[in-house]
Amino acid sequence: MQMTDDTLDKIKTLLATIKEKSPFYAQKYASLDPRDVQDQASFEQLPLTTKDDLRNAYPLGLAAVPPEQITRIHSSSGTTGTPVIIPYTARDVEDWSLMFARCYEMAGITKHDRIHITPGYGLWTAGIGFQLGAERMGAMAIPMGPGNTDKQLQMMMDLGSTVLGATSSYALLLAEEIARRGIGDRIQLRKGVIGSERWGDRMRRRIADELGVELHDIYGLTEIYGPGIGINCEADEAMHVWDDYLYFEIIDPATGALLPDGESGELVITTLVKEGAPLIRYRTHDLTSFVPGPCPCGSPYPRIERLVGRSDDMIKVKGINIFPAHIEEALAATTHASSEYQVMIDHLDGKDIMTVFFETGATGADRVQAQKELKGIIRAKLSLSVVPKAVDLGDLPRSEKKTKRIFDNRY
Ligand code: ZN
C-alpha cells in the first residue's frame, strides 16, 4: 500500500529516537541508522521483527520508556517456550480503548448495548480489550470471562445482553447450548463480535442462525495492543484497519519480499505511536490481503480480507501447501457436513495419509455420500486424496479457547 505523508512523518518521528529509547531496537539496528529512513522504499529495507526477537527480550527488554511510565503489562499466550511480555504506558492503554471503541461503532454497536464479554481476563489481552472499548464507548460491560455455561446463559437472559464477545468456538458452544435448552426466545443478542481465531463460513452461518445475530470479525494480537485494531463494517466482510495508529504491509512469508496489493501473504505491522513497546515491521504470521478500492460503507479506513490462516499453520502434505481454510471451504461446500472437523496426518507404509474427520447429522446413505462429496471437493481443489471420516454431531472436542484442528503425527 502507498504510505501516506502522515504515516511517513509518524514513522520518521518514531525512528528518530528509537535507538535511544529502546535497548531492543538499539541492538537489532546495531549496524544501521534508522534515521536514514526518509521514504517508503528505505523503510521497506528495515529488517523484519519476529516473535522470537520478542521472546529473547523477556521479561522487560522491549520497554522503550522508563519503568515508572509502564502502567500495565500483557503477555501473549505462546503455546511453547518463553512468553512475550508487552509493556504499555497510560497512553497506549488509552489508544487501545479508542481503537476498540471505534471497532464497536464500526459494527453498529452503541452505548445502549449490553456487552457480554466471554474471552478470558488476565495476562491475555482479550477480555480486558472488550471491556476497555465498552467502557470508553459508554456501553454496559458484562465481564463474564469464559466457562460456566449455566451462569453465562442465566446472566445473558437476566441482564438482556445484546452483544456477545467471544471466540468462534465458544460462541458455537453457547449457540448449541441455547438451541438444546430451547431458550432462544429469551435471548436478546443482536450482534456477535468474534475474535482471536480464524473460522469458516459454515461455522459462521451456524452461530449467526442459532443466536439470531449479525457477526463481526475483530482483529488484533497482543504484541500490537490486542484485539481491536480492525473489524468488518456492516457493509462488507473484509476488516477495516486503523491506519492512523498502525502501518500495514503484506509480505511473502517464505521470502519476506513485499507483495503487490491484492495478493495474499503475511501481514506485517508497524506501530506508529505506541510508547511502551513500539514494534517496527512486526511479522504477525496472519495470512490476508489488502482489499483495493473504497468500501460501500464510505469509511476511509483501508481493509484487509478475513484471515485465511497463519503462515505457521501451513502444512505440507505430498508436496501440497494446505491451510485450515482449505478444509473449511471444502466442508462448507459439502452437503450434510457441519463446520466441525479434525485433520490427522500420518505417515504409513512410506506415504502420507491425511484423514479428515467431520461432524454430520446425516446417517446411512447420506452419510456415505457426504464422505464421497468431501473427498471429491478436496481432490478437485487441492489435487490431494484424503480419507474422509464422518462422525456424529458433538463427537469432536469443543473448547473455550482455541480449538486445535490439525494434528500432524508424521514427526
Ligand atoms: Zn466498510
Short mmCIF file of C-alpha atoms and ligand atoms in Angstrom, two decimals:
data_model
loop_
_atom_site.label_atom_id
_atom_site.label_comp_id
_atom_site.label_asym_id
_atom_site.label_seq_id
_atom_site.Cartn_x
_atom_site.Cartn_y
_atom_site.Cartn_z
CA MET A 1 0.00 0.00 0.00
CA GLN A 2 1.13 3.53 -0.69
CA MET A 3 2.40 5.11 2.51
CA THR A 4 0.68 8.44 3.23
CA ASP A 5 2.67 11.57 4.15
CA ASP A 6 1.10 11.46 7.60
CA THR A 7 2.30 7.87 8.09
CA LEU A 8 5.78 8.67 6.84
CA ASP A 9 6.00 11.60 9.28
CA LYS A 10 4.96 9.37 12.17
CA ILE A 11 7.48 6.72 11.14
CA LYS A 12 10.30 9.26 10.87
CA THR A 13 9.43 10.62 14.31
CA LEU A 14 9.45 7.09 15.72
CA LEU A 15 12.73 6.15 14.09
CA ALA A 16 14.48 9.39 15.09
CA THR A 17 14.75 8.26 18.73
CA ILE A 18 14.10 4.52 18.62
CA LYS A 19 17.70 3.52 19.33
CA GLU A 20 17.92 5.86 22.32
CA LYS A 21 14.61 4.78 23.79
CA SER A 22 14.56 1.07 23.03
CA PRO A 23 17.52 -1.12 24.01
CA PHE A 24 15.81 -3.83 21.96
CA TYR A 25 15.98 -1.82 18.73
CA ALA A 26 19.40 -0.38 19.63
CA GLN A 27 20.63 -3.96 19.48
CA LYS A 28 18.52 -5.02 16.50
CA TYR A 29 19.61 -1.98 14.48
CA ALA A 30 23.21 -2.06 15.73
CA SER A 31 24.59 -1.96 12.21
CA LEU A 32 22.22 0.61 10.73
CA ASP A 33 20.97 4.13 11.39
CA PRO A 34 17.15 4.19 11.27
CA ARG A 35 17.31 7.99 10.81
CA ASP A 36 18.42 7.24 7.26
CA VAL A 37 14.84 6.21 6.50
CA GLN A 38 13.42 9.12 4.53
CA ASP A 39 10.81 7.46 2.32
CA GLN A 40 8.71 4.33 1.91
CA ALA A 41 11.39 2.49 -0.08
CA SER A 42 14.07 2.94 2.56
CA PHE A 43 11.59 1.96 5.30
CA GLU A 44 10.94 -1.27 3.44
CA GLN A 45 14.64 -2.11 3.70
CA LEU A 46 14.49 -2.29 7.50
CA PRO A 47 14.74 -5.85 8.83
CA LEU A 48 11.54 -7.55 9.97
CA THR A 49 10.89 -8.06 13.69
CA THR A 50 9.90 -11.60 14.71
CA LYS A 51 8.21 -13.24 17.65
CA ASP A 52 11.50 -14.93 18.51
CA ASP A 53 13.11 -11.50 18.80
CA LEU A 54 10.40 -10.58 21.31
CA ARG A 55 10.86 -13.82 23.26
CA ASN A 56 14.56 -13.12 23.55
CA ALA A 57 13.73 -9.77 25.15
CA TYR A 58 11.91 -11.48 28.05
CA PRO A 59 10.97 -10.15 30.57
CA LEU A 60 11.00 -6.38 30.00
CA GLY A 61 13.57 -5.94 27.26
CA LEU A 62 11.02 -4.45 24.87
CA ALA A 63 10.35 -1.45 27.11
CA ALA A 64 11.10 1.84 25.37
CA VAL A 65 10.17 4.02 28.36
CA PRO A 66 11.50 4.20 31.95
CA PRO A 67 9.84 1.61 34.25
CA GLU A 68 7.76 4.23 36.09
CA GLN A 69 5.93 5.04 32.87
CA ILE A 70 4.81 1.45 32.39
CA THR A 71 1.28 1.18 33.78
CA ARG A 72 0.45 -2.35 32.68
CA ILE A 73 1.85 -5.43 31.02
CA HIS A 74 0.19 -8.10 28.93
CA SER A 75 1.62 -11.37 27.73
CA SER A 76 0.94 -13.45 24.67
CA SER A 77 -0.16 -16.96 25.38
CA GLY A 78 2.54 -18.72 23.34
CA THR A 79 1.99 -22.46 23.26
CA THR A 80 5.67 -23.25 23.71
CA GLY A 81 8.71 -21.69 25.28
CA THR A 82 9.25 -18.28 26.79
CA PRO A 83 6.24 -15.93 26.77
CA VAL A 84 6.37 -12.46 25.27
CA ILE A 85 5.76 -9.56 27.65
CA ILE A 86 4.42 -6.32 26.21
CA PRO A 87 4.68 -3.19 28.41
CA TYR A 88 2.02 -0.47 27.97
CA THR A 89 2.06 3.19 29.00
CA ALA A 90 -1.10 5.02 30.06
CA ARG A 91 -1.30 6.47 26.57
CA ASP A 92 -1.03 3.02 24.98
CA VAL A 93 -3.97 1.79 27.06
CA GLU A 94 -5.91 4.92 26.13
CA ASP A 95 -5.15 4.48 22.41
CA TRP A 96 -6.18 0.85 22.59
CA SER A 97 -9.51 1.78 24.19
CA LEU A 98 -10.13 4.35 21.46
CA MET A 99 -9.42 1.80 18.75
CA PHE A 100 -11.64 -0.82 20.36
CA ALA A 101 -14.49 1.67 20.80
CA ARG A 102 -14.09 2.53 17.12
CA CYS A 103 -14.49 -1.19 16.34
CA TYR A 104 -17.77 -1.36 18.24
CA GLU A 105 -19.03 1.74 16.44
CA MET A 106 -17.99 0.33 13.06
CA ALA A 107 -20.07 -2.76 13.90
CA GLY A 108 -23.14 -0.64 14.68
CA ILE A 109 -22.84 -1.15 18.45
CA THR A 110 -23.75 1.82 20.65
CA LYS A 111 -23.68 2.95 24.28
CA HIS A 112 -27.18 1.49 24.62
CA ASP A 113 -25.81 -2.02 24.14
CA ARG A 114 -25.04 -4.53 26.87
CA ILE A 115 -21.84 -6.29 26.00
CA HIS A 116 -21.45 -9.85 27.29
CA ILE A 117 -17.71 -10.49 27.38
CA THR A 118 -16.66 -14.16 27.45
CA PRO A 119 -12.97 -14.09 26.43
CA GLY A 120 -10.54 -14.56 29.33
CA TYR A 121 -9.25 -11.80 31.58
CA GLY A 122 -5.70 -11.63 32.88
CA LEU A 123 -2.38 -11.52 31.11
CA TRP A 124 -4.18 -12.25 27.86
CA THR A 125 -5.43 -9.11 26.08
CA ALA A 126 -8.81 -10.47 25.01
CA GLY A 127 -11.35 -9.88 27.79
CA ILE A 128 -9.83 -6.66 29.00
CA GLY A 129 -9.79 -5.24 25.46
CA PHE A 130 -13.52 -5.85 25.02
CA GLN A 131 -14.03 -4.23 28.40
CA LEU A 132 -11.88 -1.15 27.67
CA GLY A 133 -13.74 -0.47 24.42
CA ALA A 134 -17.15 -0.91 26.05
CA GLU A 135 -16.29 1.47 28.87
CA ARG A 136 -14.78 4.02 26.51
CA MET A 137 -17.98 3.99 24.44
CA GLY A 138 -20.21 4.07 27.50
CA ALA A 139 -21.92 0.73 26.92
CA MET A 140 -22.68 -1.69 29.75
CA ALA A 141 -19.82 -4.17 30.06
CA ILE A 142 -20.70 -7.58 31.48
CA PRO A 143 -17.28 -9.07 32.28
CA MET A 144 -18.11 -12.78 32.39
CA GLY A 145 -14.87 -14.34 31.25
CA PRO A 146 -15.02 -17.88 29.88
CA GLY A 147 -16.66 -21.00 31.28
CA ASN A 148 -19.67 -21.87 33.45
CA THR A 149 -22.23 -22.11 30.68
CA ASP A 150 -25.20 -22.19 33.10
CA LYS A 151 -24.22 -18.87 34.59
CA GLN A 152 -23.42 -17.37 31.19
CA LEU A 153 -26.89 -18.15 29.87
CA GLN A 154 -28.65 -17.06 33.06
CA MET A 155 -26.88 -13.69 33.06
CA MET A 156 -27.47 -13.32 29.34
CA MET A 157 -31.21 -13.70 29.91
CA ASP A 158 -31.46 -11.75 33.17
CA LEU A 159 -29.37 -8.79 32.02
CA GLY A 160 -30.64 -8.74 28.45
CA SER A 161 -27.19 -8.92 26.86
CA THR A 162 -27.36 -7.54 23.31
CA VAL A 163 -23.78 -8.13 22.16
CA LEU A 164 -21.71 -11.28 22.60
CA GLY A 165 -17.92 -11.01 22.60
CA ALA A 166 -16.38 -14.47 22.16
CA THR A 167 -14.04 -16.75 20.29
CA SER A 168 -15.78 -18.59 17.47
CA SER A 169 -15.61 -21.95 19.22
CA TYR A 170 -17.11 -20.57 22.42
CA ALA A 171 -19.82 -18.71 20.51
CA LEU A 172 -20.68 -22.01 18.82
CA LEU A 173 -20.75 -23.82 22.15
CA LEU A 174 -23.15 -21.21 23.57
CA ALA A 175 -25.30 -21.23 20.43
CA GLU A 176 -25.65 -25.02 20.60
CA GLU A 177 -26.49 -24.87 24.27
CA ILE A 178 -29.16 -22.21 23.71
CA ALA A 179 -30.71 -24.35 20.97
CA ARG A 180 -30.54 -27.51 23.12
CA ARG A 181 -32.28 -25.81 26.04
CA GLY A 182 -34.86 -24.15 23.80
CA ILE A 183 -34.27 -20.71 25.34
CA GLY A 184 -33.66 -18.83 22.09
CA ASP A 185 -36.69 -16.56 22.60
CA ARG A 186 -35.34 -15.38 25.95
CA ILE A 187 -32.00 -14.27 24.48
CA GLN A 188 -31.80 -10.69 23.23
CA LEU A 189 -28.44 -10.79 21.45
CA ARG A 190 -28.28 -8.80 18.21
CA LYS A 191 -24.56 -8.77 17.46
CA GLY A 192 -21.62 -11.08 17.89
CA VAL A 193 -18.06 -9.76 17.95
CA ILE A 194 -15.86 -12.72 17.33
CA GLY A 195 -12.13 -12.56 17.79
CA SER A 196 -8.80 -14.26 18.02
CA GLU A 197 -9.43 -17.20 15.78
CA ARG A 198 -9.94 -17.88 12.12
CA TRP A 199 -13.24 -19.58 11.40
CA GLY A 200 -15.06 -20.98 8.42
CA ASP A 201 -18.23 -19.84 6.65
CA ARG A 202 -20.33 -22.76 7.76
CA MET A 203 -19.48 -22.21 11.41
CA ARG A 204 -20.20 -18.51 10.91
CA ARG A 205 -23.65 -19.29 9.49
CA ARG A 206 -24.43 -21.72 12.28
CA ILE A 207 -23.55 -19.24 15.01
CA ALA A 208 -25.41 -16.41 13.27
CA ASP A 209 -28.52 -18.54 12.69
CA GLU A 210 -28.67 -20.19 16.07
CA LEU A 211 -28.01 -17.00 18.03
CA GLY A 212 -30.00 -14.81 15.64
CA VAL A 213 -27.20 -12.25 15.46
CA GLU A 214 -25.13 -10.34 12.94
CA LEU A 215 -21.48 -11.34 13.28
CA HIS A 216 -18.37 -9.19 13.11
CA ASP A 217 -14.77 -10.34 12.96
CA ILE A 218 -12.49 -8.35 15.21
CA TYR A 219 -8.76 -8.42 14.62
CA GLY A 220 -5.77 -7.92 16.84
CA LEU A 221 -2.81 -9.51 18.57
CA THR A 222 -1.24 -8.98 21.96
CA GLU A 223 2.05 -7.78 20.51
CA ILE A 224 0.17 -4.90 18.80
CA TYR A 225 -2.15 -3.62 21.61
CA GLY A 226 -4.54 -6.64 21.47
CA PRO A 227 -7.90 -7.21 19.77
CA GLY A 228 -9.44 -4.02 18.42
CA ILE A 229 -7.11 -2.92 15.65
CA GLY A 230 -9.62 -3.81 12.95
CA ILE A 231 -13.17 -5.08 12.37
CA ASN A 232 -15.56 -5.57 9.48
CA CYS A 233 -18.29 -2.95 9.00
CA GLU A 234 -21.96 -3.62 8.34
CA ALA A 235 -21.47 -3.32 4.56
CA ASP A 236 -18.67 -5.76 3.87
CA GLU A 237 -16.91 -8.91 5.10
CA ALA A 238 -13.38 -7.51 4.91
CA MET A 239 -11.98 -5.84 8.02
CA HIS A 240 -11.24 -2.12 8.24
CA VAL A 241 -7.92 -1.49 10.00
CA TRP A 242 -6.85 1.65 11.84
CA ASP A 243 -4.06 3.08 9.74
CA ASP A 244 -3.79 6.25 11.84
CA TYR A 245 -2.26 4.11 14.64
CA LEU A 246 -0.63 1.36 12.60
CA TYR A 247 1.09 0.82 9.29
CA PHE A 248 0.34 -2.40 7.41
CA GLU A 249 2.36 -4.32 4.82
CA ILE A 250 1.89 -7.74 3.23
CA ILE A 251 4.88 -9.95 2.52
CA ASP A 252 5.62 -13.31 1.00
CA PRO A 253 6.02 -15.48 4.14
CA ALA A 254 8.72 -17.57 2.52
CA THR A 255 10.98 -14.82 1.17
CA GLY A 256 9.98 -11.73 3.18
CA ALA A 257 9.53 -9.77 -0.08
CA LEU A 258 6.70 -7.22 -0.24
CA LEU A 259 3.69 -8.33 -2.29
CA PRO A 260 1.61 -6.18 -4.64
CA ASP A 261 -1.78 -5.01 -3.30
CA GLY A 262 -4.44 -7.70 -3.62
CA GLU A 263 -2.07 -10.65 -3.30
CA SER A 264 -2.37 -12.95 -0.30
CA GLY A 265 0.53 -13.06 2.11
CA GLU A 266 1.60 -12.43 5.68
CA LEU A 267 0.52 -9.24 7.42
CA VAL A 268 3.35 -7.11 8.84
CA ILE A 269 2.52 -4.28 11.24
CA THR A 270 4.40 -1.19 12.46
CA THR A 271 3.08 0.70 15.49
CA LEU A 272 3.09 4.43 14.71
CA VAL A 273 2.52 5.94 18.15
CA LYS A 274 2.99 3.14 20.66
CA GLU A 275 5.24 4.16 23.57
CA GLY A 276 5.72 1.16 25.87
CA ALA A 277 6.83 -1.34 23.24
CA PRO A 278 6.92 0.13 19.73
CA LEU A 279 7.30 -2.54 17.07
CA ILE A 280 8.66 -1.96 13.61
CA ARG A 281 7.78 -4.27 10.74
CA TYR A 282 6.46 -6.99 13.06
CA ARG A 283 5.60 -10.32 11.43
CA THR A 284 2.10 -11.39 12.53
CA HIS A 285 2.08 -14.74 10.68
CA ASP A 286 -1.55 -13.95 9.81
CA LEU A 287 -2.36 -14.51 6.16
CA THR A 288 -4.57 -11.99 4.38
CA SER A 289 -4.56 -9.45 1.54
CA PHE A 290 -5.42 -5.79 1.07
CA VAL A 291 -8.84 -5.13 -0.43
CA PRO A 292 -8.46 -2.49 -3.13
CA GLY A 293 -10.90 0.39 -3.62
CA PRO A 294 -13.34 2.15 -1.31
CA CYS A 295 -15.77 0.27 0.95
CA PRO A 296 -19.50 0.69 0.26
CA CYS A 297 -19.84 1.98 3.84
CA GLY A 298 -17.82 5.08 2.95
CA SER A 299 -15.23 4.62 5.69
CA PRO A 300 -11.78 5.91 4.71
CA TYR A 301 -10.00 3.17 6.67
CA PRO A 302 -8.32 0.54 4.47
CA ARG A 303 -9.47 -3.05 4.51
CA ILE A 304 -7.85 -6.47 4.78
CA GLU A 305 -9.57 -9.73 3.86
CA ARG A 306 -10.73 -12.11 6.55
CA LEU A 307 -7.73 -14.12 7.69
CA VAL A 308 -7.23 -17.30 5.67
CA GLY A 309 -4.82 -18.87 8.14
CA ARG A 310 -1.45 -18.47 9.75
CA SER A 311 1.75 -18.91 7.86
CA ASP A 312 2.89 -21.28 10.62
CA ASP A 313 -0.39 -23.28 10.34
CA MET A 314 0.52 -24.24 6.83
CA ILE A 315 1.18 -27.93 6.47
CA LYS A 316 2.73 -29.68 3.56
CA VAL A 317 1.19 -32.99 2.55
CA LYS A 318 2.51 -34.79 -0.52
CA GLY A 319 4.21 -31.55 -1.55
CA ILE A 320 0.98 -29.52 -1.40
CA ASN A 321 0.60 -26.50 0.89
CA ILE A 322 -2.58 -26.81 2.93
CA PHE A 323 -4.24 -24.27 5.21
CA PRO A 324 -7.15 -24.91 7.58
CA ALA A 325 -9.21 -22.54 5.40
CA HIS A 326 -8.97 -25.04 2.54
CA ILE A 327 -10.61 -27.74 4.66
CA GLU A 328 -13.25 -25.32 5.91
CA GLU A 329 -14.16 -24.24 2.39
CA ALA A 330 -14.45 -27.86 1.30
CA LEU A 331 -16.71 -28.66 4.27
CA ALA A 332 -18.87 -25.61 3.55
CA ALA A 333 -19.42 -26.96 0.04
CA THR A 334 -20.27 -30.49 1.23
CA THR A 335 -23.95 -31.37 1.71
CA HIS A 336 -24.71 -32.64 5.24
CA ALA A 337 -21.25 -31.69 6.62
CA SER A 338 -21.13 -29.44 9.70
CA SER A 339 -18.36 -26.94 10.37
CA GLU A 340 -16.59 -29.03 12.99
CA TYR A 341 -13.62 -31.04 11.82
CA GLN A 342 -10.27 -32.50 12.74
CA VAL A 343 -7.44 -33.45 10.45
CA MET A 344 -4.89 -36.16 11.21
CA ILE A 345 -1.81 -36.61 9.10
CA ASP A 346 0.12 -39.83 9.41
CA HIS A 347 2.98 -41.44 7.61
CA LEU A 348 2.18 -45.08 6.89
CA ASP A 349 3.89 -47.56 4.59
CA GLY A 350 6.09 -44.85 3.12
CA LYS A 351 3.34 -42.37 2.30
CA ASP A 352 1.43 -39.50 3.88
CA ILE A 353 -2.19 -40.20 4.77
CA MET A 354 -4.47 -37.28 5.56
CA THR A 355 -7.70 -38.17 7.37
CA VAL A 356 -10.45 -35.55 7.64
CA PHE A 357 -12.92 -36.20 10.47
CA PHE A 358 -16.06 -34.10 10.19
CA GLU A 359 -19.36 -33.95 12.04
CA THR A 360 -22.63 -34.69 10.29
CA GLY A 361 -26.25 -35.17 11.29
CA ALA A 362 -26.72 -37.48 8.31
CA THR A 363 -26.93 -41.27 8.58
CA GLY A 364 -26.90 -44.20 6.21
CA ALA A 365 -26.57 -43.43 2.51
CA ASP A 366 -26.48 -39.64 3.08
CA ARG A 367 -23.52 -40.07 5.35
CA VAL A 368 -21.62 -42.16 2.83
CA GLN A 369 -22.49 -39.60 0.16
CA ALA A 370 -21.14 -36.74 2.36
CA GLN A 371 -17.82 -38.56 2.65
CA LYS A 372 -17.61 -39.09 -1.09
CA GLU A 373 -18.51 -35.49 -1.78
CA LEU A 374 -15.90 -34.11 0.59
CA LYS A 375 -13.20 -36.33 -0.87
CA GLY A 376 -14.13 -35.19 -4.40
CA ILE A 377 -14.13 -31.49 -3.49
CA ILE A 378 -10.72 -31.68 -1.82
CA ARG A 379 -9.30 -33.62 -4.73
CA ALA A 380 -10.64 -31.03 -7.20
CA LYS A 381 -9.39 -28.08 -5.15
CA LEU A 382 -6.03 -29.31 -3.94
CA SER A 383 -5.22 -32.30 -6.14
CA LEU A 384 -4.95 -34.26 -2.93
CA SER A 385 -6.53 -37.57 -2.00
CA VAL A 386 -7.77 -37.65 1.61
CA VAL A 387 -9.57 -40.21 3.76
CA PRO A 388 -12.94 -38.71 4.80
CA LYS A 389 -14.45 -39.94 8.08
CA ALA A 390 -17.91 -38.78 9.13
CA VAL A 391 -18.68 -38.72 12.87
CA ASP A 392 -21.82 -37.76 14.80
CA LEU A 393 -22.65 -34.17 15.76
CA GLY A 394 -20.91 -33.25 19.00
CA ASP A 395 -18.30 -36.04 18.73
CA LEU A 396 -15.35 -33.74 18.12
CA PRO A 397 -13.98 -31.68 21.02
CA ARG A 398 -15.10 -28.05 21.55
CA SER A 399 -13.01 -25.66 23.55
CA GLU A 400 -13.44 -22.31 25.21
CA LYS A 401 -10.18 -21.04 23.80
CA LYS A 402 -8.62 -22.03 20.54
CA THR A 403 -9.61 -25.37 19.11
CA LYS A 404 -6.72 -27.31 17.66
CA ARG A 405 -7.90 -28.93 14.46
CA ILE A 406 -4.85 -30.21 12.66
CA PHE A 407 -2.69 -32.93 14.12
CA ASP A 408 0.46 -33.80 12.28
CA ASN A 409 1.60 -37.19 13.52
CA ARG A 410 4.36 -37.65 10.97
CA TYR A 411 7.28 -36.38 13.03
ZN ZN B 1 -16.83 -0.63 5.31
#
